[in-house]
Structures are given as structure tokens and as C-alpha cells.
Amino acid sequence: MRPRRHAARLLWPAVLALLCGLFTAPAGQAAPAAPPPAPLTASAAEPPRRTMLRNATAGLFLHWGMFTAPAHYDCASWEHAVTDGGWDPDYWVDEARKIRASYIVLATFHSRLGYARPWPSAIPGSCSTKRDILGELVDAAAAKGLKVILYMTDDPKWHDEKGVESLDSAAYSAYKGHDADLTTRAGFGEFSYDNFFEVMRNYPKLAGFWIDNDNEYWEQHGLYEQIRRLRPDMTLSNNNEDTPIMDMVSHEQKTGMTPPYDQPSAIWTPLPRLTESCYKVPDTGSWWYDGQDRPVSTGLNVDRYIANAGNSVRSLMDFTAMADGRFPAQQEKFLDLMKDYLPPIWESLHGVQGGGFLYGGMQPGSWNDGAYGYLTVSRDHPDTTQYLHVTTRPATGDQVRIRDNGYRVQGVTDLRTGERLHFDQRDGTLTVRGITDWDPYDTVFKVRTAPDREGIYPAGTVRAGEPALTDGDFTTYTDNKGVLPARYTLDLGRVRPVDSLGVHQREWSPTYNRETFGRKEDSARIKDYTVSVSEDGGTWREVRAGVLESARGIRFIDLPDGLRARYLTLDVATTWSAETVPAYYRQLRIDEIQVGHGHPAGHG
């Protein structure tokens, strides 16, 4: 695993647009209720190989190789230790099932683990095993409904890790009939390129490749295009950069966010792109087993899992297997906890999308009295079923207050116990009351809602100078192209009541401030703003000014009570990004702006 080398190359995959018909209410009639957002899914053109990733909640990441402690310096001695230790692929598969993983990523052909290949290979250049460890794992996983993805590295610079040369340029040169220095990027690129094809040929059930950045040789020789042609069933994932031909981009773990489990705040790839967060489960140490039983913070790792599900991000959880394949005791303990912890709340984590984004749902993030959490929205019933995950409970009291985003709530139950909870709904806020059974990690409420949202003008009723702002399609967006201040004008067609703006900014930049870690603010989101209104487009008055928080998901700007207008302007004076981060500085992208005219009310 290495830091990002290239700038992100963003890809907006083809998806179904949210379908909303144009509508203008006749004079004297109330505006209609806004329909729920249509579920945004992969288009019919999206290849079937992505289905597993789309449906996945988690994966198991295994950095396990020749230099796993205690280190071995040739594949024969490592293989002997693995076999004598009783390595069994079913153990890994069964442990993966405890975290409800859909796939296993095996990182053995890894630069810091000696470039060992756990499969018999006819290609000289680095050592390989006689035992078909990869094949055994692929078969064991397939028998229990999981997929295996093979990690491939681009980088030869660790060829003499631990003072031992892992790459044999002379043998590979003789095999190829020309000189190839495997310690250079070009030579290693050619060697690893050949291995891609050997593996594709020999393992028809291998599900894909997880690629740690890119090698120039691969790109120059059309590697990915050839994989697409030869094995259209195989997925491709890339670490730390968004390469368009890849099926998924993986984001390596970051630290320093608040709360510490909110890893999605470090993600810079917008939905509906397939994204993954890969992170170490042990608190400290290497990505691979280093000889110690490292501690595991249970709450941190449970809530990372929840946070990712609440943002439509897959959790690729790295466990550090020993040479015999078993995990150290503290990691096994965590896996056993997850085996029992997930089933009662599984419907809120699988078959769902992150709430508060393009899939609809109430507002995630910071709530009352220090509470924090996420929303997930049922894929099968997106208009009537949401799940409220309280990952940090309020500091005081027995209630949670959350912005309802126009959803009329009909019932709230504790998902684990089935207990019905009392709630009130008014002024745009849902308050769930009388909560006494707080879970230490994730208190989950199943929220039933009416099928139609209330108090929000439908897409098409509101027009804008930049049509992407109000077209109901989250795959289109408005780009200020670095120009600030920026003005966005909305037209309601006639004078109507207005009381709020709901702003969906593109999730293409991190939200957490890394200034304490020596890097300035990245967030390309609205900071200082004003809102003005007009009845005729000629006379304007300012009705709100403020600072919009740098946070993921929909953000609300409340307007004065009793306000009526035909035109509204949102003027953005500044964004959060710092001048020292030029990729994001003054760059503003907005997916959608919704206009509210009222709020649902009720209690239960």
C-alpha cells in the first residue's frame, strides 16, 4: 500500500437519471408533494461483474506472505511453515463470513512481503509455491458463496527488503530472451504483466484484481483493456486513484477525523461510483502480521463498518493473519463479536444505500447534544423504510433530533428489540423520545415513512439558470470553474411560499480538516453564503447570511418564517478549501438544490 501518486481522475459512470416530470402548479393551487427520489442504481449497461460489489457491505483484506512474521526468505521454507502450521482456506472463509464479507482480497504478491506468489508459476522472477494456495482459497470461497480477488502491486522498489533480493532479473531475462531489470518499473511492469495473464488463464473462478496504483508498462501495453476482452467477468479495483476503466476505487485509511470512525469524511469519490474504504483492524502495526497480538478497538471498528454502510462505501477490513493463516487472539475476539453483533441489525446494513445523498433519506452527521450518526435507506422500499444509526449517543437526555428532509414519519422501532418508540415531528425535525436502551456502538431505529415527501417543490417545478441544479439528476452537476463569488438563481415560476434550501454538493472532496497533520483544508464546499429573494426579478432583498458547515450529505439553509418569493439567489462568497490545496481551492460543484415550502408534522 502506498500514498496516492497521481491526481484523482474522476469518473461519473453511466446510471439511470432520477425521473421527475416537469410540473407547474396552476395559479391558486397548492404545490404538489414532492415524490420520493427514484432509487439510483447501476444502468442496464453496467456489466454484471459489478453486481457482487454493488451488493457487498464488506470484504476481508489479507496481507499474508513470505515476510509474515517470522519471515522466510524463499517460498519453499514459507510454504513448509504454512503447511506444517495447518493452513486451511476454510478458516479464512468462515472468518470472513463473521463480518458478512462478500469477497476476500489476498495480498501476497506484495512489495513489502517479498513478492511471493502463492500459486505454481511457470514464470521465473520471484518465488512461487508448489502448493496451489490461491486455487484452494478460490475453491473454498466459491463453495460458501464468496469471491476471491487477487492483489497485484506495481512497485519494485522494495525488492531488497530485509537485505534479501526477492527479484531474479537474470532468470526472467533468460525466460523472455531479452534483458529485463526487475528492480526498475519497466522491468517489473513486464514481469507482473505476464503474471496477470497466467493467473487469468489458470483460475477461471478468480473474481478480479485489486491493483495498488498503476505501472507505466501496464498502461502502455493496454493491460486493463486486455483483461476486459479476455475476462469480462473479472472486476478491477484501484487503490488511491480513480482510473476510469476500473470498476471500483479503494480509499486507503486516513486518521484524524472527528469522530474518529467517520472514514467517509476522507473519501473524495462521489456516488454512484463504486467505492471502498480499506483499513487496518488492529490499532497499530503493519498491514501484515508482525509477530504481535495487536489491540483492536471494538467501538472504532464497529462504527467504521456502520459509517461506511451509511455512505454507500464498502468496508475492506484488513486482518493480519499469521503464517498458519490464523488471526491473533484479539482479532479473533473481534470477529467473534461481529458474528453475533451483525445479524440483529443486518437489514439496516445490507440491501441499503447511504441516506442523505442521491438516494434520498434524512440528514446524517451531527445531531443534538453531541449525537452523531448515519441513515441507510432500503433499496427495496426507499420511499417507506429508513434506518437511523446513532453511533455516538447524545451527551445528555433520552432523545435524538434529526432533520427530516420532508419525510412524514409513521412509526419508529428499535431494530434490535422491536420496541416502539415515541416521536414528534415539527418544523423540519424528527425527535425520537424515551430512548433508554442505548447500544454501546450503534443504536438502530427502523423508521417507517409515508411514500410521498412533503413541503418540497418537485424537480421541474423549480428552474435554474444552470439546469443541472434542479433537474433531479444527481449524475449532472454545476461547476463554478474556480470562479468566486458564484451566484445560483432559482425560479419558482410564480410567487410561492419558501422556507428553506436543501443543498446537495458533490461529494468529490474530503470534508475533514487535516490542518493539525500539516495539510490545509481540502473541502471544496460552500463556506460563506447569502440568500436573497425577489418577487419580480428586479427588486431583491437579502434574507439570510451565514456559514455552511463542511459536511457530507444534504445541508439545509432555513429562511425566515412566512417568506414568499418567485426568485431566490444563493450567493457563495468563499469555500472551505485552502489556497495550498490547488486541486480544490475555489472549486465548487453542486449536484442539486431543493426548495422547501413547509414541513410534515405528526407524532406517535
XYZ file of C-alpha atoms in Angstrom:
604
model
C 0.000 0.000 0.000
C 1.448 3.383 -0.938
C 0.374 7.012 -0.797
C -1.506 8.329 -3.814
C 0.891 9.124 -6.641
C -1.420 10.556 -9.265
C -4.146 13.182 -9.099
C -7.620 11.727 -8.977
C -9.125 11.095 -12.379
C -12.804 11.297 -11.654
C -15.331 9.088 -13.370
C -19.058 9.534 -13.379
C -20.364 6.117 -14.537
C -23.492 5.876 -16.619
C -26.509 5.431 -14.397
C -30.241 5.885 -14.583
C -31.258 9.504 -14.040
C -33.835 10.294 -11.396
C -37.062 10.701 -13.338
C -39.191 13.677 -12.390
C -41.741 15.175 -14.805
C -41.950 18.916 -15.301
C -44.804 20.461 -13.360
C -46.043 23.947 -12.711
C -48.968 24.338 -10.334
C -51.819 26.426 -11.726
C -52.360 29.766 -10.001
C -54.259 29.393 -6.757
C -53.430 25.723 -6.260
C -51.038 24.368 -3.674
C -47.794 22.924 -4.910
C -47.851 19.131 -5.015
C -45.992 16.956 -2.597
C -42.524 16.024 -3.824
C -42.277 12.364 -4.786
C -39.549 10.314 -3.158
C -36.282 10.260 -5.114
C -36.253 7.383 -7.568
C -33.663 4.802 -6.473
C -30.477 5.435 -8.423
C -28.971 2.131 -9.485
C -26.476 0.835 -11.969
C -27.771 1.209 -15.507
C -28.642 -1.724 -17.695
C -25.336 -1.088 -19.451
C -23.306 -1.702 -16.286
C -21.524 -5.062 -16.608
C -22.746 -7.974 -14.486
C -19.302 -8.352 -12.889
C -20.088 -5.312 -10.708
C -23.193 -6.856 -9.180
C -21.268 -8.522 -6.362
C -19.515 -5.260 -5.465
C -22.747 -3.269 -5.683
C -24.398 -5.685 -3.275
C -21.430 -6.044 -0.921
C -21.261 -4.463 2.518
C -17.773 -5.700 3.421
C -14.680 -7.570 2.289
C -11.769 -9.231 4.115
C -8.284 -7.906 3.272
C -5.389 -10.332 3.853
C -1.790 -9.150 3.714
C -0.091 -12.523 4.119
C 3.148 -13.632 2.532
C 6.753 -14.728 2.752
C 7.735 -11.953 5.165
C 4.822 -12.554 7.522
C 6.493 -12.942 10.933
C 8.592 -14.947 11.403
C 9.969 -14.002 7.975
C 11.065 -16.610 5.449
C 13.414 -15.871 2.590
C 12.280 -18.361 -0.016
C 8.915 -19.781 -0.968
C 9.876 -23.366 -0.159
C 10.544 -22.639 3.513
C 7.488 -20.359 3.753
C 5.267 -22.981 2.137
C 6.647 -25.607 4.502
C 5.749 -23.418 7.507
C 2.280 -22.732 6.100
C 1.541 -26.402 5.511
C 3.062 -27.630 8.782
C 1.093 -24.950 10.628
C -2.141 -26.411 9.321
C -3.229 -23.600 6.981
C -6.789 -24.221 5.830
C -8.605 -21.909 3.388
C -11.943 -22.687 5.021
C -10.763 -20.911 8.161
C -10.395 -17.633 6.240
C -13.730 -18.102 4.517
C -15.507 -18.814 7.793
C -13.889 -15.808 9.476
C -14.888 -13.597 6.526
C -18.482 -14.717 6.959
C -18.438 -13.445 10.552
C -18.187 -9.872 9.206
C -20.665 -10.719 6.426
C -17.950 -10.213 3.796
C -18.806 -10.892 0.173
C -15.201 -11.112 -1.008
C -11.632 -11.763 0.127
C -8.667 -9.809 -1.224
C -5.413 -11.788 -0.977
C -2.321 -9.548 -0.868
C 0.646 -11.916 -1.117
C 2.283 -10.714 -4.329
C 3.088 -7.591 -2.340
C 6.213 -5.449 -2.404
C 6.805 -5.453 1.360
C 6.046 -9.180 1.712
C 8.715 -10.470 -0.680
C 6.748 -10.664 -3.976
C 5.903 -14.273 -3.208
C 3.334 -15.923 -5.470
C 1.094 -18.445 -3.684
C 0.482 -20.427 -6.832
C 2.630 -22.689 -9.025
C 4.066 -20.490 -11.755
C 5.933 -21.150 -14.985
C 7.250 -17.570 -14.975
C 10.574 -17.047 -13.175
C 11.315 -13.736 -11.496
C 10.125 -14.151 -7.923
C 9.484 -17.265 -5.904
C 6.264 -19.223 -6.146
C 4.823 -22.110 -4.169
C 4.331 -25.664 -5.366
C 1.121 -25.873 -3.359
C -1.720 -24.064 -5.087
C -2.710 -21.894 -2.148
C -4.565 -19.418 -4.350
C -6.546 -22.158 -6.072
C -7.525 -23.756 -2.776
C -8.768 -20.409 -1.464
C -10.738 -19.653 -4.623
C -12.465 -23.040 -4.436
C -13.169 -22.828 -0.704
C -14.662 -19.364 -1.087
C -16.815 -20.366 -4.056
C -18.225 -23.300 -2.099
C -19.567 -20.868 0.530
C -20.719 -18.076 -1.763
C -17.729 -15.729 -1.536
C -15.427 -14.350 -4.215
C -11.620 -14.041 -4.187
C -9.809 -11.025 -5.631
C -6.029 -11.041 -6.091
C -3.882 -8.098 -5.050
C -1.259 -7.032 -7.623
C 1.464 -4.494 -6.919
C 3.029 -2.055 -9.384
C 6.145 -1.296 -7.374
C 9.597 -2.964 -7.383
C 11.305 -0.558 -5.007
C 11.165 -2.958 -2.039
C 12.972 -5.708 -3.943
C 15.729 -5.914 -1.304
C 13.512 -5.618 1.748
C 15.184 -7.127 4.824
C 18.507 -7.154 2.917
C 17.432 -10.067 0.729
C 16.920 -9.791 -3.030
C 13.421 -11.022 -3.884
C 13.507 -10.482 -7.651
C 15.537 -12.621 -10.063
C 16.203 -10.481 -13.142
C 18.619 -12.988 -14.704
C 16.117 -15.849 -14.651
C 13.335 -13.687 -16.042
C 15.612 -12.270 -18.760
C 16.570 -15.784 -19.875
C 12.902 -16.760 -19.922
C 11.973 -13.738 -22.057
C 15.024 -13.790 -24.315
C 15.959 -10.182 -23.629
C 17.380 -8.188 -20.748
C 14.874 -7.101 -18.139
C 15.832 -5.473 -14.860
C 13.030 -6.345 -12.467
C 14.194 -3.723 -9.995
C 13.108 -0.995 -12.436
C 9.494 -0.019 -13.026
C 9.642 -1.051 -16.669
C 11.181 -4.450 -15.957
C 8.893 -5.182 -13.045
C 5.935 -3.941 -15.071
C 6.667 -6.529 -17.752
C 7.125 -9.321 -15.196
C 3.917 -8.536 -13.318
C 2.096 -8.068 -16.648
C 2.915 -11.664 -17.558
C 1.594 -12.815 -14.185
C -1.783 -11.197 -14.787
C -2.248 -13.375 -17.864
C -1.027 -16.544 -16.191
C -3.475 -16.088 -13.353
C -6.377 -15.232 -15.664
C -5.710 -18.378 -17.662
C -5.315 -20.718 -14.708
C -8.077 -19.502 -12.362
C -11.406 -19.116 -14.146
C -13.224 -18.610 -10.826
C -10.932 -15.783 -9.659
C -13.238 -12.754 -9.388
C -10.827 -9.930 -10.130
C -7.703 -7.918 -9.368
C -7.122 -5.331 -6.628
C -4.360 -3.127 -8.030
C -2.098 -0.959 -5.891
C -1.754 2.076 -8.157
C -0.566 1.771 -11.773
C 2.564 0.737 -13.621
C 3.500 2.587 -16.785
C 4.261 -0.657 -18.619
C 0.730 -1.901 -17.961
C -0.798 1.272 -19.301
C 1.450 1.365 -22.367
C 0.555 -2.224 -23.253
C -3.198 -1.942 -22.676
C -3.329 -4.370 -19.765
C -6.744 -3.372 -18.486
C -8.300 -3.381 -21.936
C -6.966 -6.879 -22.499
C -8.388 -8.065 -19.182
C -11.747 -6.650 -20.209
C -11.563 -8.544 -23.511
C -10.241 -11.866 -22.159
C -12.065 -11.971 -18.814
C -15.073 -9.647 -18.876
C -16.254 -11.332 -15.679
C -13.300 -10.025 -13.628
C -13.583 -6.859 -11.558
C -10.794 -4.291 -11.365
C -10.219 -2.123 -8.298
C -7.532 0.515 -7.898
C -6.063 1.923 -4.726
C -5.943 5.684 -4.179
C -6.684 6.890 -7.690
C -9.808 6.859 -9.804
C -8.913 5.302 -13.157
C -11.948 5.282 -15.468
C -11.583 1.685 -16.644
C -11.649 0.405 -13.065
C -14.864 -0.960 -11.599
C -14.131 0.435 -8.151
C -11.782 2.872 -6.433
C -10.460 1.956 -2.985
C -9.607 4.646 -0.441
C -6.789 3.793 1.948
C -7.478 4.545 5.593
C -6.885 8.020 6.974
C -6.818 9.227 10.560
C -7.617 12.469 12.329
C -11.312 12.834 11.527
C -13.950 13.678 14.117
C -15.493 11.367 15.142
C -12.533 9.040 14.538
C -14.633 6.321 12.921
C -16.014 8.657 10.224
C -13.728 7.389 7.458
C -16.095 8.528 4.677
C -15.130 12.119 5.524
C -11.770 11.329 3.886
C -13.324 9.996 0.672
C -13.159 12.094 -2.481
C -15.133 9.964 -4.963
C -18.798 10.877 -5.485
C -21.678 8.460 -5.758
C -22.780 6.461 -7.630
C -19.155 5.418 -8.240
C -18.356 2.087 -6.602
C -16.130 2.934 -3.653
C -14.386 1.033 -0.893
C -12.578 2.028 2.286
C -9.657 -0.240 3.171
C -8.362 -0.062 6.711
C -6.436 -1.981 9.338
C -8.475 -3.522 12.126
C -5.573 -3.686 14.662
C -4.889 -0.328 16.304
C -1.181 -0.322 15.468
C 1.418 -2.211 13.486
C 1.872 -3.162 9.851
C -0.752 -4.247 7.373
C 0.625 -7.774 7.859
C 1.306 -9.857 10.949
C 4.468 -8.555 12.620
C 4.697 -11.058 15.461
C 2.482 -9.241 17.951
C -1.099 -9.643 19.085
C -2.015 -6.014 18.473
C -5.022 -4.472 20.273
C -8.304 -3.959 18.435
C -10.617 -1.075 19.351
C -14.041 -2.642 19.134
C -16.106 0.549 19.056
C -13.869 2.177 16.458
C -14.086 -0.765 14.088
C -17.788 -1.454 14.545
C -18.579 2.181 13.848
C -16.265 2.313 10.819
C -18.371 -0.507 9.412
C -21.581 1.420 10.140
C -20.194 4.703 8.814
C -19.224 3.146 5.506
C -22.612 1.487 5.054
C -24.228 4.852 5.772
C -22.277 6.353 2.876
C -22.682 3.506 0.329
C -18.996 2.616 0.825
C -17.761 -0.967 1.165
C -15.612 -1.841 4.204
C -12.448 -3.732 3.226
C -11.201 -4.769 6.651
C -7.561 -5.805 6.984
C -6.846 -8.630 9.422
C -3.231 -9.707 9.912
C -3.043 -13.465 9.513
C -0.116 -15.435 10.936
C 1.847 -17.917 8.812
C -0.633 -20.703 9.599
C -3.447 -18.406 8.461
C -4.988 -17.880 11.880
C -5.566 -14.398 13.253
C -4.076 -13.255 16.562
C -6.327 -13.658 19.586
C -7.599 -10.089 19.792
C -8.600 -10.089 16.126
C -10.365 -13.429 16.523
C -12.225 -11.997 19.503
C -13.414 -9.070 17.401
C -14.521 -11.376 14.596
C -16.488 -13.479 17.059
C -18.173 -10.347 18.397
C -19.181 -9.284 14.866
C -20.621 -12.734 14.189
C -23.196 -12.121 16.919
C -23.484 -8.347 16.595
C -24.461 -8.026 12.925
C -27.419 -10.431 12.449
C -29.999 -8.461 14.515
C -29.339 -5.279 12.505
C -28.326 -6.794 9.181
C -31.346 -5.477 7.283
C -30.104 -1.938 8.059
C -26.638 -2.619 6.598
C -27.246 -4.855 3.592
C -29.555 -4.148 0.700
C -29.443 -0.464 1.597
C -27.948 2.784 0.336
C -26.435 5.636 2.302
C -29.092 8.143 3.368
C -28.913 11.906 2.886
C -27.364 11.700 -0.567
C -28.696 10.974 -4.038
C -30.703 8.004 -2.758
C -32.902 10.152 -0.525
C -33.211 9.906 3.228
C -32.980 12.225 6.200
C -29.871 14.195 7.151
C -26.843 12.290 8.528
C -23.998 13.666 10.629
C -24.100 15.830 13.737
C -27.389 15.908 15.649
C -28.418 17.149 19.086
C -26.247 17.273 22.203
C -23.190 15.731 20.557
C -25.051 12.853 18.940
C -23.685 11.599 15.625
C -24.772 9.015 13.141
C -25.929 7.869 9.727
C -29.015 6.972 7.721
C -29.433 3.951 5.495
C -32.289 3.635 3.010
C -33.842 0.339 1.953
C -33.205 -0.467 -1.695
C -36.440 -2.441 -1.961
C -38.572 0.185 -0.181
C -36.691 3.500 -0.485
C -39.842 5.589 -0.138
C -41.075 3.996 3.108
C -38.150 2.465 5.046
C -35.071 4.124 6.537
C -32.722 3.157 9.349
C -31.379 5.676 11.832
C -27.947 4.665 13.197
C -26.862 6.505 16.352
C -23.151 5.717 16.574
C -22.410 8.391 19.191
C -25.278 8.849 21.630
C -26.236 12.321 22.877
C -24.264 13.505 25.877
C -27.445 14.017 27.856
C -31.089 13.054 27.569
C -33.113 10.221 26.116
C -33.840 11.582 22.659
C -32.386 12.130 19.201
C -33.347 15.024 16.941
C -32.684 14.799 13.202
C -33.641 16.896 10.166
C -36.463 15.011 8.454
C -35.920 16.259 4.866
C -39.639 16.216 4.128
C -40.360 12.617 5.159
C -43.567 12.180 7.172
C -42.763 9.575 9.808
C -45.388 6.958 10.593
C -43.549 4.786 13.084
C -40.192 4.243 14.822
C -38.997 0.970 16.343
C -35.773 -0.206 17.924
C -34.469 -2.661 15.332
C -32.868 -4.977 17.879
C -35.721 -5.198 20.363
C -38.760 -4.364 18.239
C -39.818 -1.790 20.865
C -41.947 1.035 19.504
C -40.572 4.480 20.261
C -42.477 7.720 20.747
C -41.687 10.532 18.323
C -42.670 14.094 17.477
C -42.248 15.782 14.117
C -42.435 19.518 13.561
C -40.541 22.410 11.938
C -38.459 20.041 9.845
C -37.186 17.974 12.767
C -37.932 14.406 13.859
C -37.473 13.827 17.594
C -37.326 10.221 18.794
C -38.091 10.172 22.527
C -37.797 7.869 25.505
C -34.656 6.034 24.401
C -33.260 4.061 27.320
C -31.699 1.020 25.661
C -28.630 2.620 24.075
C -26.312 0.193 22.306
C -22.620 0.815 23.097
C -21.755 1.072 19.394
C -24.820 1.541 17.178
C -28.387 2.121 18.328
C -30.538 1.429 15.269
C -34.084 2.646 14.703
C -36.257 1.452 11.852
C -38.229 4.439 10.596
C -41.381 3.951 8.510
C -42.371 6.920 6.366
C -45.221 7.950 4.090
C -44.397 7.329 0.411
C -44.533 10.988 -0.641
C -42.277 13.677 0.748
C -43.961 16.860 1.926
C -43.050 20.530 1.778
C -40.509 20.275 -1.067
C -41.123 21.549 -4.591
C -40.643 18.734 -7.113
C -37.774 18.780 -9.573
C -39.028 20.543 -12.685
C -41.229 22.935 -10.707
C -38.094 24.923 -9.900
C -35.991 26.133 -12.802
C -32.465 27.460 -12.726
C -30.036 29.266 -14.998
C -27.900 26.155 -14.595
C -30.391 23.344 -15.359
C -28.310 20.700 -13.552
C -29.183 22.353 -10.224
C -32.846 21.373 -10.314
C -33.151 18.565 -12.862
C -33.434 15.815 -10.237
C -30.437 14.031 -11.760
C -27.532 13.529 -9.380
C -25.198 12.477 -12.181
C -25.193 16.050 -13.524
C -23.769 18.970 -11.599
C -22.905 22.657 -11.835
C -19.222 23.592 -11.766
C -18.134 27.133 -10.897
C -14.832 26.509 -12.746
C -12.882 28.216 -9.986
C -14.805 31.487 -10.093
C -15.879 33.053 -6.788
C -18.130 34.657 -5.804
C -20.627 32.368 -7.521
C -24.351 33.059 -7.914
C -27.106 30.484 -8.396
C -30.592 31.745 -9.264
C -33.775 29.688 -8.893
C -37.171 30.470 -10.422
C -40.355 29.024 -8.900
C -42.488 30.115 -11.869
C -44.645 32.409 -9.735
C -44.655 33.815 -6.228
C -44.794 30.931 -3.791
C -44.058 30.284 -0.106
C -40.441 29.328 0.603
C -38.807 28.381 3.876
C -35.577 26.504 3.158
C -32.961 25.424 0.668
C -31.557 21.898 0.692
C -28.131 21.881 -0.955
C -26.567 18.699 -2.312
C -22.907 19.414 -3.005
C -20.858 16.962 -4.994
C -19.008 14.531 -2.728
C -15.748 14.789 -4.654
C -13.502 16.160 -1.899
C -12.749 15.239 1.724
C -14.613 17.074 4.472
C -12.300 16.650 7.430
C -9.698 19.297 8.219
C -6.182 17.843 8.261
C -4.519 21.093 9.286
C -3.280 19.546 12.530
C -1.475 16.966 10.387
C 0.362 19.587 8.320
C -2.111 19.767 5.437
C -4.608 22.571 4.960
C -8.326 22.225 4.376
C -9.366 20.146 1.364
C -13.127 20.552 1.385
C -14.481 22.048 -1.844
C -17.754 23.045 -0.196
C -19.670 26.243 0.480
C -18.448 28.310 3.406
C -19.743 31.935 3.458
C -23.040 32.472 1.687
C -26.048 34.786 1.409
C -29.593 34.129 0.188
C -31.665 36.855 -1.460
C -35.229 36.758 -2.778
C -37.356 38.678 -5.229
C -40.974 38.640 -6.307
C -40.374 40.197 -9.727
C -36.692 39.639 -10.553
C -35.994 43.370 -10.244
C -36.163 44.178 -6.558
C -34.091 41.953 -4.295
C -33.609 41.689 -0.548
C -31.169 39.621 1.459
C -32.908 37.234 3.857
C -30.108 35.054 5.177
C -26.329 35.102 5.544
C -24.160 32.544 7.234
C -21.525 29.841 7.129
C -22.451 26.404 5.823
C -20.733 23.560 7.650
C -18.240 21.403 5.767
C -20.009 18.059 5.987
C -21.188 15.211 3.777
C -24.809 14.784 2.779
C -27.576 17.326 2.265
C -27.132 20.699 4.006
C -30.071 22.958 4.883
C -30.387 26.745 4.852
C -33.504 27.830 6.750
C -35.213 31.040 5.654
C -37.425 33.434 7.670
C -40.976 32.389 8.523
C -43.739 33.483 6.188
C -41.421 34.231 3.277
C -42.870 34.352 -0.246
C -40.894 34.805 -3.454
C -40.615 33.770 -7.067
C -36.840 34.089 -7.397
C -34.108 33.068 -4.993
C -30.361 33.513 -5.320
C -27.702 31.642 -3.422
C -24.507 33.704 -3.461
C -21.353 31.840 -2.456
C -18.528 34.115 -1.344
C -15.991 31.513 -0.161
C -15.415 27.778 0.044
C -13.640 25.796 2.749
C -10.642 24.686 0.696
C -7.278 26.333 1.280
C -5.060 28.000 -1.294
C -2.347 25.475 -0.507
C -4.580 22.699 -1.886
C -4.965 23.876 -5.507
C -6.970 20.850 -6.692
C -9.870 22.032 -4.512
C -9.215 25.723 -3.897
C -12.206 27.835 -5.009
C -13.611 24.795 -6.857
C -17.330 24.331 -6.193
C -19.613 21.648 -7.601
C -23.303 21.379 -6.744
C -25.493 18.421 -7.728
C -28.931 19.688 -6.732
C -30.683 22.453 -4.806
C -34.159 21.693 -3.480
C -36.565 24.405 -2.322
C -38.778 23.769 0.678
C -42.127 25.415 1.433
C -43.242 23.599 4.581
C -42.693 20.632 6.875
C -44.565 17.461 7.774
C -45.955 17.271 11.309
C -47.078 14.403 13.472
C -46.378 12.229 16.460
C -46.550 8.644 17.506
